């Protein structure tokens, strides 16, 4: 391990606890490193907390780390939004093992211990060897679960993970739309396969119900009921996230319309800040003509460089939605990579930038 990833923590002699290192992530983005140099640490949104996480869905005082009985413990301080550890909600306090990760709202916190060096004749010195979790997380396979205003990311690092309403599931979604044991993620080759477990509302991909599907980077699986309540399961494989290939979008003959936007209930999800939640609608008329309608988006919809409210599109037309350009084909739309980089738009932002469109409805 290189020296730049080491840090010496000098503590008073005979320190009665072992300092720790917290690596803070949202999704695959590393936000900060925090050194725990006291026997207790409060985590929350309030400025009085030792670790302040100013993120949505984090309570003012959300969690507590405390040293007791020769080890670190993790405790939930928000009963309605408990911390999750090893995929399970923490109703009270649990022992916190080294090199593990817990979740506070949408934030993942990797916990590691600092190793003691030197002898007892000197002040206690701890060598904090920062685990190379940045690389590991950047190459992680993640499942982002979104519903309403809630969005949480789960690293896929086990051979089998259960998705369901039951709190015992590794990916627990507390909604009636989701069955108690709705689906299973199973490692398949170097990726994952999702399988429906005889659920009431099933799994939808590209607007069609599927029994099982081998996930590809950018896929969004939807769980929806007849009342319009829906949950989006967005799969990200960071190993291919930086390789925006030219992809093809097919508007099937039996599919009269295609909703395009940023929210998870669209058939084509473009997860980018320039794209509105409900941005545009590609629609085939009874005569077979195809029209593109802007749905009151903030940044507009363009055909052949002209901003449109509603326009007929023909083969070869250039369509632009936010940072994405499309070439319309008679039975397909070819998608180009974003023409505006996230780095130039979001410089200084702590929000992770998407790397490209969802492949929902993309073949």
C-alpha positions as semicolon CSV with decimal commas, in nm:
position;residue;x (nm);y (nm);z (nm)
1;X;0,000;0,000;0,000
2;X;0,143;0,338;-0,096
3;X;0,235;0,589;0,172
4;X;-0,016;0,843;0,046
5;X;-0,293;0,611;0,161
6;X;-0,153;0,591;0,518
7;X;-0,219;0,834;0,802
8;X;-0,064;0,845;1,148
9;X;-0,310;0,918;1,429
10;X;-0,134;1,027;1,750
11;X;-0,349;0,958;2,057
12;X;-0,289;0,997;2,433
13;X;-0,098;0,712;2,597
14;X;-0,313;0,409;2,688
15;X;-0,603;0,520;2,471
16;X;-0,898;0,311;2,599
17;X;-1,042;0,251;2,252
18;X;-0,920;0,180;1,901
19;X;-0,952;0,464;1,648
20;X;-1,132;0,386;1,322
21;X;-1,162;0,513;0,967
22;X;-1,489;0,577;0,788
23;X;-1,505;0,601;0,409
24;X;-1,819;0,784;0,295
25;X;-1,989;0,701;-0,036
26;X;-2,305;0,783;-0,225
27;X;-2,340;0,514;-0,487
28;X;-1,998;0,470;-0,645
29;X;-1,878;0,823;-0,559
30;X;-1,636;0,864;-0,269
31;X;-1,735;1,178;-0,075
32;X;-1,500;1,188;0,224
33;X;-1,279;1,008;0,475
34;X;-1,352;1,055;0,847
35;X;-1,118;0,953;1,131
36;X;-1,287;0,841;1,452
37;X;-1,069;0,965;1,738
38;X;-1,325;0,961;2,021
39;X;-1,505;0,667;2,187
40;X;-1,839;0,776;2,042
41;X;-1,953;0,941;1,723
42;X;-2,298;1,065;1,626
43;X;-2,400;1,064;1,261
44;X;-2,679;1,281;1,124
45;X;-2,785;1,599;0,952
46;X;-2,761;1,822;1,263
47;X;-2,453;2,042;1,290
48;X;-2,390;1,912;1,642
49;X;-2,309;1,564;1,512
50;X;-1,945;1,461;1,491
51;X;-2,011;1,331;1,138
52;X;-2,254;1,554;0,950
53;X;-2,418;1,401;0,642
54;X;-2,617;1,671;0,468
55;X;-2,805;1,434;0,239
56;X;-3,177;1,368;0,176
57;X;-3,357;1,119;0,403
58;X;-3,102;1,147;0,683
59;X;-3,242;1,239;1,024
60;X;-3,093;1,511;1,242
61;X;-2,947;1,239;1,467
62;X;-2,953;0,918;1,268
63;X;-2,690;0,678;1,407
64;X;-2,434;0,635;1,684
65;X;-2,097;0,459;1,687
66;X;-1,973;0,382;2,038
67;X;-1,686;0,185;2,190
68;X;-1,804;-0,057;2,458
69;X;-1,665;-0,383;2,596
70;X;-1,356;-0,374;2,378
71;X;-1,532;-0,328;2,045
72;X;-1,727;-0,081;1,833
73;X;-2,107;-0,088;1,826
74;X;-2,352;0,059;1,574
75;X;-2,683;0,193;1,701
76;X;-2,985;0,343;1,523
77;X;-3,112;0,674;1,662
78;X;-3,400;0,709;1,411
79;X;-3,655;0,429;1,470
80;X;-3,857;0,520;1,161
81;X;-3,546;0,510;0,936
82;X;-3,307;0,260;1,093
83;X;-2,949;0,217;0,982
84;X;-2,892;-0,089;0,761
85;X;-2,600;-0,322;0,829
86;X;-2,519;-0,633;0,620
87;X;-2,841;-0,559;0,433
88;X;-3,058;-0,567;0,748
89;X;-3,218;-0,284;0,947
90;X;-3,058;-0,224;1,287
91;X;-3,345;-0,198;1,538
92;X;-3,114;-0,143;1,840
93;X;-2,735;-0,189;1,860
94;X;-2,511;-0,443;1,686
95;X;-2,134;-0,506;1,704
96;X;-1,957;-0,345;1,412
97;X;-1,700;-0,570;1,243
98;X;-1,390;-0,430;1,067
99;X;-1,400;-0,388;0,688
100;X;-1,778;-0,388;0,666
101;X;-2,026;-0,133;0,534
102;X;-2,341;0,014;0,685
103;X;-2,599;0,246;0,527
104;X;-2,735;0,572;0,665
105;X;-3,017;0,672;0,432
106;X;-2,864;0,690;0,080
107;X;-2,508;0,702;0,219
108;X;-2,281;0,398;0,246
109;X;-2,016;0,407;0,522
110;X;-1,722;0,167;0,508
111;X;-1,581;0,096;0,855
112;X;-1,217;-0,003;0,920
113;X;-0,988;-0,004;1,225
114;X;-0,661;0,186;1,264
115;X;-0,370;-0,043;1,361
116;X;-0,155;0,033;1,669
117;X;0,219;0,085;1,609
118;X;0,512;0,170;1,842
119;X;0,555;0,074;2,209
120;X;0,390;0,163;2,539
121;X;0,663;0,413;2,635
122;X;0,536;0,664;2,379
123;X;0,197;0,820;2,313
124;X;-0,025;0,576;2,129
125;X;0,029;0,589;1,754
126;X;-0,215;0,432;1,514
127;X;-0,148;0,374;1,145
128;X;-0,466;0,426;0,952
129;X;-0,424;0,222;0,636
130;X;-0,703;0,340;0,414
131;X;-0,853;0,037;0,240
132;X;-0,854;0,071;-0,136
133;X;-1,232;0,086;-0,134
134;X;-1,242;0,363;-0,395
135;X;-1,125;0,122;-0,662
136;X;-1,344;-0,156;-0,530
137;X;-1,653;0,064;-0,521
138;X;-1,583;0,219;-0,862
139;X;-1,588;-0,129;-1,011
140;X;-1,883;-0,246;-0,802
141;X;-2,210;-0,370;-0,940
142;X;-2,487;-0,168;-0,779
143;X;-2,866;-0,184;-0,767
144;X;-3,035;0,151;-0,706
145;X;-3,387;0,118;-0,569
146;X;-3,609;0,424;-0,620
147;X;-3,971;0,496;-0,530
148;X;-4,136;0,829;-0,466
149;X;-3,862;1,057;-0,333
150;X;-3,657;0,767;-0,193
151;X;-3,344;0,636;-0,363
152;X;-3,099;0,386;-0,210
153;X;-2,804;0,202;-0,364
154;X;-2,705;-0,154;-0,273
155;X;-2,365;-0,303;-0,364
156;X;-2,408;-0,647;-0,521
157;X;-2,136;-0,848;-0,351
158;X;-2,305;-1,176;-0,256
159;X;-2,385;-1,486;-0,466
160;X;-2,758;-1,453;-0,390
161;X;-2,958;-1,150;-0,275
162;X;-3,331;-1,144;-0,207
163;X;-3,553;-0,850;-0,299
164;X;-3,880;-0,808;-0,115
165;X;-4,094;-0,640;0,149
166;X;-3,973;-0,877;0,421
167;X;-3,710;-0,701;0,641
168;X;-3,507;-1,023;0,626
169;X;-3,441;-0,965;0,254
170;X;-3,096;-0,832;0,167
171;X;-3,269;-0,562;-0,039
172;X;-3,578;-0,475;0,164
173;X;-3,842;-0,243;0,012
174;X;-4,116;-0,151;0,263
175;X;-4,400;-0,107;0,013
176;X;-4,720;-0,310;-0,042
177;X;-4,648;-0,297;-0,417
178;X;-4,361;-0,536;-0,348
179;X;-4,426;-0,896;-0,240
180;X;-4,263;-1,027;0,078
181;X;-4,012;-1,222;-0,131
182;X;-4,053;-1,062;-0,470
183;X;-3,738;-1,154;-0,664
184;X;-3,390;-1,300;-0,635
185;X;-3,060;-1,172;-0,769
186;X;-2,821;-1,458;-0,847
187;X;-2,462;-1,424;-0,958
188;X;-2,441;-1,534;-1,322
189;X;-2,094;-1,542;-1,474
190;X;-1,940;-1,206;-1,387
191;X;-2,282;-1,039;-1,357
192;X;-2,625;-1,098;-1,205
193;X;-2,956;-1,251;-1,310
194;X;-3,285;-1,136;-1,161
195;X;-3,569;-1,390;-1,124
196;X;-3,931;-1,334;-1,025
197;X;-4,037;-1,542;-0,724
198;X;-4,408;-1,582;-0,805
199;X;-4,474;-1,222;-0,699
200;X;-4,811;-1,051;-0,731
201;X;-4,694;-0,760;-0,947
202;X;-4,405;-0,923;-1,129
203;X;-4,101;-0,768;-1,298
204;X;-4,134;-0,537;-1,598
205;X;-3,858;-0,474;-1,852
206;X;-3,904;-0,272;-2,171
207;X;-4,274;-0,255;-2,087
208;X;-4,312;-0,634;-2,077
209;X;-4,334;-0,876;-1,786
210;X;-4,034;-1,106;-1,754
211;X;-3,981;-1,415;-1,541
212;X;-3,602;-1,375;-1,537
213;X;-3,342;-1,155;-1,702
214;X;-2,963;-1,135;-1,711
215;X;-2,891;-0,776;-1,612
216;X;-2,689;-0,544;-1,834
217;X;-2,542;-0,209;-1,736
218;X;-2,817;0,054;-1,736
219;X;-3,111;-0,188;-1,715
220;X;-3,412;-0,070;-1,515
221;X;-3,658;-0,328;-1,387
222;X;-3,995;-0,190;-1,275
223;X;-4,237;-0,326;-1,015
224;X;-4,580;-0,165;-1,051
225;X;-4,936;-0,228;-0,940
226;X;-5,271;-0,140;-1,098
227;X;-5,292;0,184;-0,897
228;X;-4,983;0,324;-1,067
229;X;-4,747;0,281;-0,771
230;X;-4,408;0,170;-0,897
231;X;-4,056;0,087;-0,784
232;X;-3,751;0,120;-1,010
233;X;-3,456;-0,121;-0,983
234;X;-3,170;0,040;-1,175
235;X;-2,862;-0,178;-1,236
236;X;-2,518;-0,023;-1,274
237;X;-2,200;-0,210;-1,364
238;X;-1,917;0,037;-1,312
239;X;-1,681;-0,182;-1,514
240;X;-1,861;-0,073;-1,829
241;X;-2,012;0,255;-1,709
242;X;-1,741;0,462;-1,877
243;X;-1,788;0,291;-2,214
244;X;-2,094;0,459;-2,371
245;X;-2,159;0,233;-2,673
246;X;-2,380;0,323;-2,964
247;X;-2,704;0,146;-2,879
248;X;-3,032;0,095;-3,058
249;X;-3,380;0,166;-2,925
250;X;-3,666;-0,029;-3,082
251;X;-4,025;0,092;-3,090
252;X;-4,202;-0,241;-3,135
253;X;-4,506;-0,249;-3,370
254;X;-4,732;-0,339;-3,079
255;X;-4,587;-0,052;-2,871
256;X;-4,778;0,263;-2,978
257;X;-4,587;0,503;-2,752
258;X;-4,257;0,544;-2,570
259;X;-4,227;0,773;-2,266
260;X;-3,885;0,935;-2,222
261;X;-3,756;1,106;-1,908
262;X;-3,549;1,091;-1,591
263;X;-3,796;0,920;-1,356
264;X;-3,813;0,544;-1,322
265;X;-4,167;0,511;-1,464
266;X;-4,052;0,599;-1,817
267;X;-3,992;0,333;-2,081
268;X;-3,662;0,505;-2,170
269;X;-3,484;0,648;-1,865
270;X;-3,223;0,918;-1,927
271;X;-3,072;0,971;-1,581
272;X;-2,920;1,315;-1,636
273;X;-2,981;1,659;-1,477
274;X;-3,072;1,818;-1,813
275;X;-3,357;1,569;-1,860
276;X;-3,694;1,634;-1,694
277;X;-3,876;1,364;-1,499
278;X;-4,138;1,337;-1,776
279;X;-3,959;1,484;-2,076
280;X;-4,101;1,363;-2,408
281;X;-4,330;1,111;-2,575
282;X;-4,256;0,925;-2,897
283;X;-4,589;0,810;-3,038
284;X;-4,713;0,618;-3,342
285;X;-5,048;0,725;-3,488
286;X;-5,311;0,500;-3,644
287;X;-5,179;0,594;-3,989
288;X;-4,831;0,475;-3,893
289;X;-4,669;0,819;-3,870
290;X;-4,445;0,882;-3,569
291;X;-4,465;1,207;-3,370
292;X;-4,243;1,338;-3,090
293;X;-4,414;1,553;-2,826
294;X;-4,240;1,761;-2,560
295;X;-4,412;1,716;-2,222
296;X;-4,338;2,063;-2,088
297;X;-3,973;1,986;-2,015
298;X;-3,741;2,246;-1,867
299;X;-3,466;2,221;-2,128
300;X;-3,673;2,136;-2,433
301;X;-3,688;1,872;-2,705
302;X;-3,523;1,933;-3,041
303;X;-3,571;1,785;-3,389
304;X;-3,319;1,881;-3,657
305;X;-3,188;2,154;-3,426
306;X;-3,530;2,319;-3,379
307;X;-3,706;2,324;-3,044
308;X;-4,047;2,160;-3,082
309;X;-4,373;2,118;-2,897
310;X;-4,488;1,840;-3,127
311;X;-4,327;1,730;-3,450
312;X;-4,343;1,444;-3,694
313;X;-4,013;1,257;-3,713
314;X;-3,881;1,078;-4,018
315;X;-3,594;0,843;-4,087
316;X;-3,261;1,020;-4,044
317;X;-3,396;1,303;-3,827
318;X;-3,167;1,417;-3,545
319;X;-3,340;1,430;-3,205
320;X;-3,187;1,592;-2,898
321;X;-3,316;1,547;-2,543
322;X;-3,099;1,706;-2,275
323;X;-2,745;1,582;-2,325
324;X;-2,844;1,298;-2,559
325;X;-2,871;1,284;-2,937
326;X;-3,070;1,027;-3,130
327;X;-3,088;0,939;-3,498
328;X;-3,440;0,825;-3,574
329;X;-3,483;0,512;-3,785
330;X;-3,806;0,365;-3,919
331;X;-3,805;0,084;-3,663
332;X;-3,526;0,194;-3,431
333;X;-3,352;0,493;-3,279
334;X;-2,972;0,492;-3,268
335;X;-2,838;0,660;-2,956
336;X;-2,519;0,865;-2,945
337;X;-2,319;0,923;-2,623
338;X;-2,388;1,246;-2,427
339;X;-2,257;1,559;-2,597
340;X;-2,231;1,750;-2,266
341;X;-1,998;1,609;-2,002
342;X;-2,113;1,580;-1,643
343;X;-1,775;1,709;-1,525
344;X;-1,822;2,041;-1,701
345;X;-2,180;2,077;-1,576
346;X;-2,152;1,961;-1,219
347;X;-1,804;2,075;-1,118
348;X;-1,785;2,097;-0,741
349;X;-2,109;1,906;-0,691
350;X;-2,114;1,615;-0,446
351;X;-2,388;1,444;-0,647
352;X;-2,261;1,156;-0,862
353;X;-2,300;1,216;-1,232
354;X;-2,472;0,952;-1,442
355;X;-2,262;0,800;-1,715
356;X;-2,531;0,744;-1,972
357;X;-2,889;0,649;-2,041
358;X;-3,071;0,355;-1,896
359;X;-3,101;0,066;-2,133
360;X;-3,465;0,025;-2,043
361;X;-3,635;-0,031;-2,379
362;X;-3,292;-0,052;-2,541
363;X;-3,199;-0,358;-2,740
